[in-house]
C-alpha cells in the first residue's frame, strides 16, 4: 500500500496485487501465531540470512513492477477470477496441511500419511507454489515466472529433497511412497491416468 501511495497507482492491477500479496502476508502471520513452523524459528547465520533475504526480495520485485507501472495495470475479469481461484486453493492446501502436521506431530511422532498428505508428500509446498504463481500471473511479466521457477527449483527443491531423506528413515515410508507423488496429487493408481488428468487441468 505504501508503494501504491508513493507511485499514486490505484489501478485495478495494483489493487489486485495488493489483495493477493497482502492477504497472503496476513494469513501467514496468523498461521505463524497459531501453529508456527519450527524450521522458521531457528536462528540463521549470516550466509543463510542473505539467501533468505534475496529470496524474499526476488518475488517482492513482482509487486514493485506492478506498483511502478511496469506490470499489468488493467487485468481482465478472467485473470482476476483465475488469480483468486488458484490463490484460494493454494492457501487452503498450504494452511490445512501445515495445521495437520502441527497437530499430529504434537501428539504422535512418526510418518504422516493420511488426510491432506495421503496422496501428496508435499501438499504445503504445492499450495505455496500455487500462491506464488498468482503473483506472477497478476504482474504479467516474464521475469516473474523466471524467478519463480528458479526459486522453486533451488529453494523449494532443496528443502523438499532433504525432507524426503528424513521421511525415508521413518517406518512405512516405502509403502507410503507408492501411494503418493513427490509434489503433485496421485488421484489414480495408474501413472498414465494421472498424467492425462494433469494435462486436462493445465
Short mmCIF file of C-alpha atoms in Angstrom, two decimals:
data_model
loop_
_atom_site.label_atom_id
_atom_site.label_comp_id
_atom_site.label_asym_id
_atom_site.label_seq_id
_atom_site.Cartn_x
_atom_site.Cartn_y
_atom_site.Cartn_z
CA UNK A 1 0.00 0.00 0.00
CA UNK A 2 2.98 2.33 0.60
CA UNK A 3 4.14 1.74 -2.96
CA UNK A 4 0.65 2.49 -4.22
CA UNK A 5 0.76 5.80 -2.37
CA UNK A 6 4.33 6.58 -3.48
CA UNK A 7 3.58 5.96 -7.17
CA UNK A 8 -0.02 7.21 -6.88
CA UNK A 9 -1.06 4.00 -8.57
CA UNK A 10 -4.61 2.97 -7.72
CA UNK A 11 -5.23 0.96 -10.87
CA UNK A 12 -7.17 -2.28 -10.96
CA UNK A 13 -3.89 -4.16 -11.36
CA UNK A 14 -2.40 -2.54 -8.26
CA UNK A 15 -5.46 -3.37 -6.16
CA UNK A 16 -5.41 -6.96 -7.44
CA UNK A 17 -1.79 -7.45 -6.49
CA UNK A 18 -2.24 -5.80 -3.10
CA UNK A 19 -5.23 -8.00 -2.30
CA UNK A 20 -3.30 -11.16 -3.21
CA UNK A 21 0.06 -10.47 -1.61
CA UNK A 22 -1.40 -8.52 1.31
CA UNK A 23 -3.87 -11.29 2.16
CA UNK A 24 -1.15 -13.92 1.90
CA UNK A 25 1.04 -11.97 4.31
CA UNK A 26 -1.80 -11.64 6.81
CA UNK A 27 -2.69 -15.34 6.55
CA UNK A 28 0.95 -16.32 7.04
CA UNK A 29 1.21 -14.04 10.09
CA UNK A 30 -1.93 -15.56 11.64
CA UNK A 31 -0.73 -19.08 10.83
CA UNK A 32 2.61 -18.41 12.46
CA UNK A 33 0.88 -17.14 15.61
CA UNK A 34 -1.36 -20.22 15.97
CA UNK A 35 0.78 -23.10 14.66
CA UNK A 36 4.30 -21.90 13.83
CA UNK A 37 6.72 -23.85 11.69
CA UNK A 38 9.71 -24.92 13.81
CA UNK A 39 12.09 -24.61 10.86
CA UNK A 40 11.36 -20.86 10.71
CA UNK A 41 12.13 -20.41 14.42
CA UNK A 42 15.75 -21.50 14.09
CA UNK A 43 18.50 -18.88 14.24
CA UNK A 44 20.37 -18.34 10.97
CA UNK A 45 23.98 -17.47 10.34
CA UNK A 46 24.90 -14.59 8.03
CA UNK A 47 25.07 -16.52 4.74
CA UNK A 48 21.68 -18.29 5.06
CA UNK A 49 20.16 -14.96 6.18
CA UNK A 50 21.42 -13.32 2.99
CA UNK A 51 19.96 -16.14 0.87
CA UNK A 52 16.55 -15.86 2.56
CA UNK A 53 16.57 -12.06 2.10
CA UNK A 54 17.41 -12.40 -1.60
CA UNK A 55 14.65 -14.99 -1.96
CA UNK A 56 12.09 -12.62 -0.45
CA UNK A 57 13.29 -9.61 -2.42
CA UNK A 58 13.14 -11.52 -5.69
CA UNK A 59 9.42 -12.22 -5.50
CA UNK A 60 8.64 -8.83 -3.95
CA UNK A 61 10.01 -7.45 -7.23
CA UNK A 62 6.77 -8.53 -8.93
CA UNK A 63 4.78 -6.24 -6.63
CA UNK A 64 7.19 -3.40 -7.29
CA UNK A 65 6.78 -3.85 -11.05
CA UNK A 66 3.01 -3.62 -10.74
CA UNK A 67 3.04 -0.58 -8.47
CA UNK A 68 5.54 1.38 -10.56
CA UNK A 69 3.52 0.76 -13.71
CA UNK A 70 5.58 -1.92 -15.44
CA UNK A 71 3.21 -4.76 -14.59
CA UNK A 72 -0.35 -5.34 -15.79
CA UNK A 73 -2.47 -2.33 -14.79
CA UNK A 74 -5.77 -3.48 -16.29
CA UNK A 75 -6.21 -7.21 -15.68
CA UNK A 76 -9.16 -8.86 -17.36
CA UNK A 77 -12.04 -10.39 -15.48
CA UNK A 78 -10.72 -13.86 -16.43
CA UNK A 79 -7.31 -13.06 -14.97
CA UNK A 80 -8.81 -11.77 -11.72
CA UNK A 81 -11.01 -14.86 -11.42
CA UNK A 82 -8.07 -17.16 -12.19
CA UNK A 83 -5.81 -15.46 -9.65
CA UNK A 84 -8.29 -15.70 -6.79
CA UNK A 85 -9.30 -19.26 -7.74
CA UNK A 86 -5.70 -20.52 -7.71
CA UNK A 87 -4.81 -18.33 -4.70
CA UNK A 88 -7.67 -19.72 -2.60
CA UNK A 89 -6.87 -23.35 -3.37
CA UNK A 90 -3.17 -22.78 -2.74
CA UNK A 91 -3.76 -21.23 0.68
CA UNK A 92 -6.20 -23.95 1.72
CA UNK A 93 -3.71 -26.68 0.79
CA UNK A 94 -0.79 -24.93 2.48
CA UNK A 95 -2.56 -23.93 5.69
CA UNK A 96 -4.55 -27.14 6.18
CA UNK A 97 -1.60 -29.47 5.55
CA UNK A 98 0.64 -27.43 7.88
CA UNK A 99 -2.09 -27.50 10.54
CA UNK A 100 -2.47 -31.26 10.13
CA UNK A 101 1.27 -31.81 10.59
CA UNK A 102 1.39 -29.48 13.60
CA UNK A 103 -1.45 -31.27 15.40
CA UNK A 104 -0.41 -34.82 14.55
CA UNK A 105 3.25 -34.32 15.48
CA UNK A 106 2.21 -32.64 18.73
CA UNK A 107 0.53 -35.82 19.95
CA UNK A 108 2.26 -38.56 17.96
CA UNK A 109 5.65 -38.60 16.27
CA UNK A 110 6.20 -40.57 13.09
CA UNK A 111 5.20 -40.71 9.44
CA UNK A 112 2.17 -38.64 8.41
CA UNK A 113 0.47 -40.42 5.55
CA UNK A 114 -3.22 -39.51 5.66
CA UNK A 115 -5.70 -36.67 5.01
CA UNK A 116 -4.04 -33.80 3.11
CA UNK A 117 -0.76 -35.73 2.87
CA UNK A 118 -2.23 -39.05 1.79
CA UNK A 119 -1.61 -38.68 -1.95
CA UNK A 120 0.97 -35.88 -1.95
CA UNK A 121 4.10 -35.84 0.24
CA UNK A 122 4.43 -32.06 -0.05
CA UNK A 123 0.93 -30.60 -0.14
CA UNK A 124 2.10 -27.50 1.75
CA UNK A 125 4.81 -26.71 -0.81
CA UNK A 126 2.41 -27.34 -3.67
CA UNK A 127 -0.01 -24.88 -2.07
CA UNK A 128 2.71 -22.25 -1.76
CA UNK A 129 3.70 -22.78 -5.39
CA UNK A 130 0.10 -22.03 -6.41
CA UNK A 131 0.03 -18.90 -4.23
CA UNK A 132 3.29 -17.52 -5.63
CA UNK A 133 2.10 -18.36 -9.14
CA UNK A 134 -0.80 -15.92 -8.73
CA UNK A 135 1.67 -13.11 -8.01
CA UNK A 136 3.38 -13.74 -11.35
CA UNK A 137 0.05 -14.00 -13.16
CA UNK A 138 -1.14 -10.73 -11.64
CA UNK A 139 2.13 -9.00 -12.56
CA UNK A 140 2.04 -10.36 -16.11
CA UNK A 141 5.76 -10.10 -16.84
CA UNK A 142 8.04 -12.97 -17.85
CA UNK A 143 10.71 -12.07 -15.26
CA UNK A 144 8.28 -13.08 -12.53
CA UNK A 145 7.81 -16.56 -13.96
CA UNK A 146 11.56 -16.99 -14.49
CA UNK A 147 12.31 -16.01 -10.89
CA UNK A 148 9.61 -18.28 -9.52
CA UNK A 149 10.86 -21.30 -11.47
CA UNK A 150 14.41 -20.68 -10.20
CA UNK A 151 13.19 -20.31 -6.63
CA UNK A 152 11.00 -23.41 -6.84
CA UNK A 153 13.94 -25.46 -8.11
CA UNK A 154 16.62 -24.06 -5.80
CA UNK A 155 14.78 -23.20 -2.58
CA UNK A 156 11.74 -25.46 -2.57
CA UNK A 157 13.53 -28.28 -4.40
CA UNK A 158 16.36 -28.48 -1.89
CA UNK A 159 14.01 -28.35 1.12
CA UNK A 160 11.70 -31.00 -0.34
CA UNK A 161 14.64 -33.27 -1.17
CA UNK A 162 16.03 -33.02 2.37
CA UNK A 163 12.55 -33.66 3.74
CA UNK A 164 12.29 -36.81 1.62
CA UNK A 165 15.59 -38.05 3.05
CA UNK A 166 14.21 -37.59 6.57
CA UNK A 167 10.95 -39.33 5.68
CA UNK A 168 12.87 -42.26 4.17
CA UNK A 169 14.15 -43.12 7.65
CA UNK A 170 10.63 -43.44 9.06
CA UNK A 171 8.76 -46.74 9.31
CA UNK A 172 6.32 -47.35 6.47
CA UNK A 173 7.80 -44.81 4.06
CA UNK A 174 8.32 -47.21 1.15
CA UNK A 175 4.64 -48.23 1.17
CA UNK A 176 3.59 -44.59 1.59
CA UNK A 177 5.81 -43.55 -1.32
CA UNK A 178 3.94 -45.93 -3.64
CA UNK A 179 0.61 -44.23 -2.85
CA UNK A 180 1.66 -40.61 -3.37
CA UNK A 181 3.69 -38.31 -5.58
CA UNK A 182 6.61 -36.04 -4.76
CA UNK A 183 4.77 -32.72 -5.25
CA UNK A 184 1.55 -33.48 -7.14
CA UNK A 185 -1.51 -35.46 -6.04
CA UNK A 186 -1.80 -39.11 -7.04
CA UNK A 187 -5.51 -39.46 -7.75
CA UNK A 188 -5.33 -42.84 -9.53
CA UNK A 189 -3.14 -45.91 -9.20
CA UNK A 190 -2.26 -45.57 -12.88
CA UNK A 191 0.52 -43.09 -13.67
CA UNK A 192 -0.94 -42.70 -17.17
CA UNK A 193 -4.38 -41.66 -15.89
CA UNK A 194 -2.81 -39.15 -13.52
CA UNK A 195 -0.72 -37.74 -16.37
CA UNK A 196 -3.81 -37.35 -18.57
CA UNK A 197 -5.67 -35.64 -15.72
CA UNK A 198 -2.83 -33.17 -15.15
CA UNK A 199 -2.77 -32.35 -18.87
CA UNK A 200 -6.53 -31.71 -18.83
CA UNK A 201 -6.19 -29.42 -15.79
CA UNK A 202 -3.40 -27.44 -17.44
#
